[in-house]
């Protein structure tokens, strides 16, 4: 979490943390070849809408499996 307030473990807070991290970029990771990489920020409205729609669908399906 980027802020202290985001340390809760409920679905809504985790959803918002993931959304913010993906939109702002800067997450470190590794490629399939093992090289270090960082995610880029999403600046375009089309990418933003696609990402939000995909995140919402994943959150809804996760919520259904938890019920």
PDB file of N, CA and C in Angstrom:
ATOM      1  N   UNK A   1       0.818  -1.205   0.000  1.00  0.00           N
ATOM      2  CA  UNK A   1       0.000   0.000   0.000  1.00  0.00           C
ATOM      3  C   UNK A   1       0.861   1.268   0.000  1.00  0.00           C
ATOM      4  N   UNK A   2       0.417   2.245  -0.728  1.00  0.00           N
ATOM      5  CA  UNK A   2       1.150   3.508  -0.799  1.00  0.00           C
ATOM      6  C   UNK A   2       0.886   4.383   0.423  1.00  0.00           C
ATOM      7  N   UNK A   3      -0.261   4.221   1.072  1.00  0.00           N
ATOM      8  CA  UNK A   3      -0.614   5.023   2.238  1.00  0.00           C
ATOM      9  C   UNK A   3      -1.001   4.115   3.404  1.00  0.00           C
ATOM     10  N   UNK A   4      -0.876   4.639   4.607  1.00  0.00           N
ATOM     11  CA  UNK A   4      -1.225   3.879   5.803  1.00  0.00           C
ATOM     12  C   UNK A   4      -2.697   3.473   5.797  1.00  0.00           C
ATOM     13  N   UNK A   5      -3.559   4.353   5.323  1.00  0.00           N
ATOM     14  CA  UNK A   5      -4.999   4.088   5.323  1.00  0.00           C
ATOM     15  C   UNK A   5      -5.374   2.921   4.409  1.00  0.00           C
ATOM     16  N   UNK A   6      -4.508   2.581   3.482  1.00  0.00           N
ATOM     17  CA  UNK A   6      -4.803   1.515   2.516  1.00  0.00           C
ATOM     18  C   UNK A   6      -4.353   0.136   2.993  1.00  0.00           C
ATOM     19  N   UNK A   7      -4.077  -0.036   4.255  1.00  0.00           N
ATOM     20  CA  UNK A   7      -3.585  -1.320   4.764  1.00  0.00           C
ATOM     21  C   UNK A   7      -4.693  -2.269   5.183  1.00  0.00           C
ATOM     22  N   UNK A   8      -5.942  -1.911   4.970  1.00  0.00           N
ATOM     23  CA  UNK A   8      -7.050  -2.797   5.314  1.00  0.00           C
ATOM     24  C   UNK A   8      -7.106  -3.945   4.325  1.00  0.00           C
ATOM     25  N   UNK A   9      -7.719  -5.053   4.738  1.00  0.00           N
ATOM     26  CA  UNK A   9      -7.761  -6.236   3.885  1.00  0.00           C
ATOM     27  C   UNK A   9      -9.151  -6.564   3.356  1.00  0.00           C
ATOM     28  N   UNK A  10     -10.048  -5.578   3.323  1.00  0.00           N
ATOM     29  CA  UNK A  10     -11.356  -5.852   2.743  1.00  0.00           C
ATOM     30  C   UNK A  10     -11.274  -5.729   1.223  1.00  0.00           C
ATOM     31  N   UNK A  11     -12.244  -6.318   0.552  1.00  0.00           N
ATOM     32  CA  UNK A  11     -12.220  -6.396  -0.913  1.00  0.00           C
ATOM     33  C   UNK A  11     -12.184  -5.015  -1.556  1.00  0.00           C
ATOM     34  N   UNK A  12     -12.938  -4.064  -1.028  1.00  0.00           N
ATOM     35  CA  UNK A  12     -13.002  -2.733  -1.636  1.00  0.00           C
ATOM     36  C   UNK A  12     -11.657  -2.020  -1.548  1.00  0.00           C
ATOM     37  N   UNK A  13     -10.991  -2.094  -0.399  1.00  0.00           N
ATOM     38  CA  UNK A  13      -9.702  -1.430  -0.238  1.00  0.00           C
ATOM     39  C   UNK A  13      -8.648  -2.066  -1.127  1.00  0.00           C
ATOM     40  N   UNK A  14      -8.644  -3.383  -1.202  1.00  0.00           N
ATOM     41  CA  UNK A  14      -7.685  -4.076  -2.062  1.00  0.00           C
ATOM     42  C   UNK A  14      -7.942  -3.737  -3.527  1.00  0.00           C
ATOM     43  N   UNK A  15      -9.215  -3.680  -3.916  1.00  0.00           N
ATOM     44  CA  UNK A  15      -9.573  -3.286  -5.287  1.00  0.00           C
ATOM     45  C   UNK A  15      -9.013  -1.906  -5.604  1.00  0.00           C
ATOM     46  N   UNK A  16      -9.201  -0.957  -4.690  1.00  0.00           N
ATOM     47  CA  UNK A  16      -8.712   0.403  -4.915  1.00  0.00           C
ATOM     48  C   UNK A  16      -7.185   0.461  -4.954  1.00  0.00           C
ATOM     49  N   UNK A  17      -6.508  -0.329  -4.131  1.00  0.00           N
ATOM     50  CA  UNK A  17      -5.047  -0.370  -4.152  1.00  0.00           C
ATOM     51  C   UNK A  17      -4.544  -0.888  -5.488  1.00  0.00           C
ATOM     52  N   UNK A  18      -5.148  -1.958  -5.971  1.00  0.00           N
ATOM     53  CA  UNK A  18      -4.741  -2.531  -7.250  1.00  0.00           C
ATOM     54  C   UNK A  18      -4.996  -1.537  -8.379  1.00  0.00           C
ATOM     55  N   UNK A  19      -6.171  -0.925  -8.374  1.00  0.00           N
ATOM     56  CA  UNK A  19      -6.518   0.042  -9.408  1.00  0.00           C
ATOM     57  C   UNK A  19      -5.522   1.199  -9.427  1.00  0.00           C
ATOM     58  N   UNK A  20      -5.222   1.761  -8.270  1.00  0.00           N
ATOM     59  CA  UNK A  20      -4.293   2.882  -8.209  1.00  0.00           C
ATOM     60  C   UNK A  20      -2.894   2.476  -8.665  1.00  0.00           C
ATOM     61  N   UNK A  21      -2.450   1.310  -8.226  1.00  0.00           N
ATOM     62  CA  UNK A  21      -1.113   0.859  -8.601  1.00  0.00           C
ATOM     63  C   UNK A  21      -0.993   0.632 -10.101  1.00  0.00           C
ATOM     64  N   UNK A  22      -2.024   0.064 -10.711  1.00  0.00           N
ATOM     65  CA  UNK A  22      -1.977  -0.172 -12.152  1.00  0.00           C
ATOM     66  C   UNK A  22      -2.069   1.124 -12.944  1.00  0.00           C
ATOM     67  N   UNK A  23      -2.863   2.070 -12.478  1.00  0.00           N
ATOM     68  CA  UNK A  23      -2.999   3.328 -13.199  1.00  0.00           C
ATOM     69  C   UNK A  23      -1.760   4.205 -13.076  1.00  0.00           C
ATOM     70  N   UNK A  24      -1.159   4.250 -11.890  1.00  0.00           N
ATOM     71  CA  UNK A  24       0.015   5.098 -11.681  1.00  0.00           C
ATOM     72  C   UNK A  24       1.295   4.467 -12.197  1.00  0.00           C
ATOM     73  N   UNK A  25       1.332   3.138 -12.261  1.00  0.00           N
ATOM     74  CA  UNK A  25       2.538   2.461 -12.711  1.00  0.00           C
ATOM     75  C   UNK A  25       3.606   2.459 -11.637  1.00  0.00           C
ATOM     76  N   UNK A  26       4.811   2.040 -12.028  1.00  0.00           N
ATOM     77  CA  UNK A  26       5.929   2.023 -11.107  1.00  0.00           C
ATOM     78  C   UNK A  26       6.085   0.737 -10.316  1.00  0.00           C
ATOM     79  N   UNK A  27       5.252  -0.272 -10.603  1.00  0.00           N
ATOM     80  CA  UNK A  27       5.386  -1.547  -9.911  1.00  0.00           C
ATOM     81  C   UNK A  27       6.560  -2.316 -10.510  1.00  0.00           C
ATOM     82  N   UNK A  28       7.391  -2.842  -9.660  1.00  0.00           N
ATOM     83  CA  UNK A  28       8.539  -3.585 -10.173  1.00  0.00           C
ATOM     84  C   UNK A  28       8.193  -5.055 -10.291  1.00  0.00           C
ATOM     85  N   UNK A  29       8.867  -5.716 -11.209  1.00  0.00           N
ATOM     86  CA  UNK A  29       8.642  -7.131 -11.440  1.00  0.00           C
ATOM     87  C   UNK A  29       9.718  -7.692 -12.348  1.00  0.00           C
ATOM     88  N   UNK A  30       9.467  -8.875 -12.852  1.00  0.00           N
ATOM     89  CA  UNK A  30      10.414  -9.526 -13.744  1.00  0.00           C
ATOM     90  C   UNK A  30       9.698 -10.020 -14.992  1.00  0.00           C
ATOM     91  N   UNK A  31      10.402  -9.976 -16.108  1.00  0.00           N
ATOM     92  CA  UNK A  31       9.851 -10.477 -17.366  1.00  0.00           C
ATOM     93  C   UNK A  31       9.961 -11.990 -17.384  1.00  0.00           C
ATOM     94  N   UNK A  32       9.428 -12.600 -18.427  1.00  0.00           N
ATOM     95  CA  UNK A  32       9.517 -14.050 -18.581  1.00  0.00           C
ATOM     96  C   UNK A  32      10.971 -14.509 -18.719  1.00  0.00           C
ATOM     97  N   UNK A  33      11.836 -13.611 -19.195  1.00  0.00           N
ATOM     98  CA  UNK A  33      13.250 -13.943 -19.351  1.00  0.00           C
ATOM     99  C   UNK A  33      14.048 -13.661 -18.075  1.00  0.00           C
ATOM    100  N   UNK A  34      13.401 -13.128 -17.040  1.00  0.00           N
ATOM    101  CA  UNK A  34      14.066 -12.873 -15.776  1.00  0.00           C
ATOM    102  C   UNK A  34      14.639 -11.477 -15.614  1.00  0.00           C
ATOM    103  N   UNK A  35      14.430 -10.606 -16.585  1.00  0.00           N
ATOM    104  CA  UNK A  35      14.943  -9.236 -16.477  1.00  0.00           C
ATOM    105  C   UNK A  35      14.022  -8.396 -15.599  1.00  0.00           C
ATOM    106  N   UNK A  36      14.613  -7.426 -14.905  1.00  0.00           N
ATOM    107  CA  UNK A  36      13.822  -6.514 -14.088  1.00  0.00           C
ATOM    108  C   UNK A  36      13.053  -5.544 -14.978  1.00  0.00           C
ATOM    109  N   UNK A  37      11.848  -5.188 -14.543  1.00  0.00           N
ATOM    110  CA  UNK A  37      11.032  -4.256 -15.302  1.00  0.00           C
ATOM    111  C   UNK A  37      10.131  -3.479 -14.360  1.00  0.00           C
ATOM    112  N   UNK A  38       9.605  -2.345 -14.829  1.00  0.00           N
ATOM    113  CA  UNK A  38       8.644  -1.532 -14.093  1.00  0.00           C
ATOM    114  C   UNK A  38       7.437  -1.307 -14.990  1.00  0.00           C
ATOM    115  N   UNK A  39       6.266  -1.261 -14.367  1.00  0.00           N
ATOM    116  CA  UNK A  39       5.069  -0.993 -15.147  1.00  0.00           C
ATOM    117  C   UNK A  39       4.985   0.491 -15.473  1.00  0.00           C
ATOM    118  N   UNK A  40       4.369   0.786 -16.599  1.00  0.00           N
ATOM    119  CA  UNK A  40       4.168   2.176 -17.004  1.00  0.00           C
ATOM    120  C   UNK A  40       2.783   2.636 -16.574  1.00  0.00           C
ATOM    121  N   UNK A  41       2.639   3.917 -16.370  1.00  0.00           N
ATOM    122  CA  UNK A  41       1.342   4.500 -16.006  1.00  0.00           C
ATOM    123  C   UNK A  41       0.410   4.455 -17.215  1.00  0.00           C
ATOM    124  N   UNK A  42      -0.876   4.344 -16.945  1.00  0.00           N
ATOM    125  CA  UNK A  42      -1.875   4.390 -18.009  1.00  0.00           C
ATOM    126  C   UNK A  42      -2.339   5.835 -18.122  1.00  0.00           C
ATOM    127  N   UNK A  43      -2.105   6.437 -19.276  1.00  0.00           N
ATOM    128  CA  UNK A  43      -2.427   7.849 -19.467  1.00  0.00           C
ATOM    129  C   UNK A  43      -3.653   8.069 -20.334  1.00  0.00           C
ATOM    130  N   UNK A  44      -3.974   7.128 -21.200  1.00  0.00           N
ATOM    131  CA  UNK A  44      -5.091   7.310 -22.120  1.00  0.00           C
ATOM    132  C   UNK A  44      -6.415   6.898 -21.507  1.00  0.00           C
ATOM    133  N   UNK A  45      -7.470   7.566 -21.899  1.00  0.00           N
ATOM    134  CA  UNK A  45      -8.799   7.272 -21.380  1.00  0.00           C
ATOM    135  C   UNK A  45      -9.259   5.879 -21.801  1.00  0.00           C
ATOM    136  N   UNK A  46      -8.894   5.434 -23.004  1.00  0.00           N
ATOM    137  CA  UNK A  46      -9.299   4.101 -23.470  1.00  0.00           C
ATOM    138  C   UNK A  46      -8.685   3.014 -22.590  1.00  0.00           C
ATOM    139  N   UNK A  47      -7.411   3.146 -22.301  1.00  0.00           N
ATOM    140  CA  UNK A  47      -6.753   2.167 -21.438  1.00  0.00           C
ATOM    141  C   UNK A  47      -7.308   2.194 -20.034  1.00  0.00           C
ATOM    142  N   UNK A  48      -7.654   3.382 -19.560  1.00  0.00           N
ATOM    143  CA  UNK A  48      -8.222   3.542 -18.228  1.00  0.00           C
ATOM    144  C   UNK A  48      -9.577   2.835 -18.140  1.00  0.00           C
ATOM    145  N   UNK A  49     -10.416   3.042 -19.133  1.00  0.00           N
ATOM    146  CA  UNK A  49     -11.744   2.435 -19.140  1.00  0.00           C
ATOM    147  C   UNK A  49     -11.638   0.914 -19.240  1.00  0.00           C
ATOM    148  N   UNK A  50     -10.763   0.423 -20.117  1.00  0.00           N
ATOM    149  CA  UNK A  50     -10.585  -1.025 -20.267  1.00  0.00           C
ATOM    150  C   UNK A  50     -10.094  -1.655 -18.976  1.00  0.00           C
ATOM    151  N   UNK A  51      -9.127  -1.011 -18.343  1.00  0.00           N
ATOM    152  CA  UNK A  51      -8.585  -1.530 -17.097  1.00  0.00           C
ATOM    153  C   UNK A  51      -9.647  -1.549 -16.004  1.00  0.00           C
ATOM    154  N   UNK A  52     -10.386  -0.462 -15.860  1.00  0.00           N
ATOM    155  CA  UNK A  52     -11.425  -0.407 -14.829  1.00  0.00           C
ATOM    156  C   UNK A  52     -12.517  -1.442 -15.061  1.00  0.00           C
ATOM    157  N   UNK A  53     -12.895  -1.642 -16.308  1.00  0.00           N
ATOM    158  CA  UNK A  53     -13.916  -2.644 -16.617  1.00  0.00           C
ATOM    159  C   UNK A  53     -13.413  -4.052 -16.281  1.00  0.00           C
ATOM    160  N   UNK A  54     -12.177  -4.354 -16.653  1.00  0.00           N
ATOM    161  CA  UNK A  54     -11.612  -5.677 -16.364  1.00  0.00           C
ATOM    162  C   UNK A  54     -11.460  -5.897 -14.859  1.00  0.00           C
ATOM    163  N   UNK A  55     -11.019  -4.882 -14.142  1.00  0.00           N
ATOM    164  CA  UNK A  55     -10.894  -5.012 -12.687  1.00  0.00           C
ATOM    165  C   UNK A  55     -12.245  -5.241 -12.034  1.00  0.00           C
ATOM    166  N   UNK A  56     -13.271  -4.532 -12.502  1.00  0.00           N
ATOM    167  CA  UNK A  56     -14.595  -4.677 -11.919  1.00  0.00           C
ATOM    168  C   UNK A  56     -15.145  -6.084 -12.159  1.00  0.00           C
ATOM    169  N   UNK A  57     -14.954  -6.604 -13.355  1.00  0.00           N
ATOM    170  CA  UNK A  57     -15.421  -7.961 -13.658  1.00  0.00           C
ATOM    171  C   UNK A  57     -14.698  -8.978 -12.775  1.00  0.00           C
ATOM    172  N   UNK A  58     -13.398  -8.806 -12.605  1.00  0.00           N
ATOM    173  CA  UNK A  58     -12.641  -9.730 -11.742  1.00  0.00           C
ATOM    174  C   UNK A  58     -13.094  -9.620 -10.292  1.00  0.00           C
ATOM    175  N   UNK A  59     -13.354  -8.414  -9.814  1.00  0.00           N
ATOM    176  CA  UNK A  59     -13.807  -8.234  -8.432  1.00  0.00           C
ATOM    177  C   UNK A  59     -15.183  -8.853  -8.223  1.00  0.00           C
ATOM    178  N   UNK A  60     -16.077  -8.691  -9.193  1.00  0.00           N
ATOM    179  CA  UNK A  60     -17.398  -9.302  -9.072  1.00  0.00           C
ATOM    180  C   UNK A  60     -17.326 -10.815  -9.048  1.00  0.00           C
ATOM    181  N   UNK A  61     -16.483 -11.398  -9.901  1.00  0.00           N
ATOM    182  CA  UNK A  61     -16.363 -12.852  -9.909  1.00  0.00           C
ATOM    183  C   UNK A  61     -15.715 -13.358  -8.620  1.00  0.00           C
ATOM    184  N   UNK A  62     -14.761 -12.616  -8.078  1.00  0.00           N
ATOM    185  CA  UNK A  62     -14.161 -13.002  -6.803  1.00  0.00           C
ATOM    186  C   UNK A  62     -15.184 -12.922  -5.689  1.00  0.00           C
ATOM    187  N   UNK A  63     -16.004 -11.892  -5.685  1.00  0.00           N
ATOM    188  CA  UNK A  63     -17.039 -11.746  -4.679  1.00  0.00           C
ATOM    189  C   UNK A  63     -18.033 -12.904  -4.750  1.00  0.00           C
ATOM    190  N   UNK A  64     -18.386 -13.327  -5.946  1.00  0.00           N
ATOM    191  CA  UNK A  64     -19.313 -14.456  -6.103  1.00  0.00           C
ATOM    192  C   UNK A  64     -18.717 -15.760  -5.576  1.00  0.00           C
ATOM    193  N   UNK A  65     -17.418 -15.953  -5.778  1.00  0.00           N
ATOM    194  CA  UNK A  65     -16.796 -17.184  -5.280  1.00  0.00           C
ATOM    195  C   UNK A  65     -16.659 -17.166  -3.769  1.00  0.00           C
ATOM    196  N   UNK A  66     -16.616 -15.986  -3.162  1.00  0.00           N
ATOM    197  CA  UNK A  66     -16.502 -15.881  -1.708  1.00  0.00           C
ATOM    198  C   UNK A  66     -17.831 -16.049  -1.007  1.00  0.00           C
ATOM    199  N   UNK A  67     -18.932 -15.901  -1.730  1.00  0.00           N
ATOM    200  CA  UNK A  67     -20.264 -16.024  -1.112  1.00  0.00           C
ATOM    201  C   UNK A  67     -20.605 -17.439  -0.780  1.00  0.00           C
TER     202      UNK A  67
END
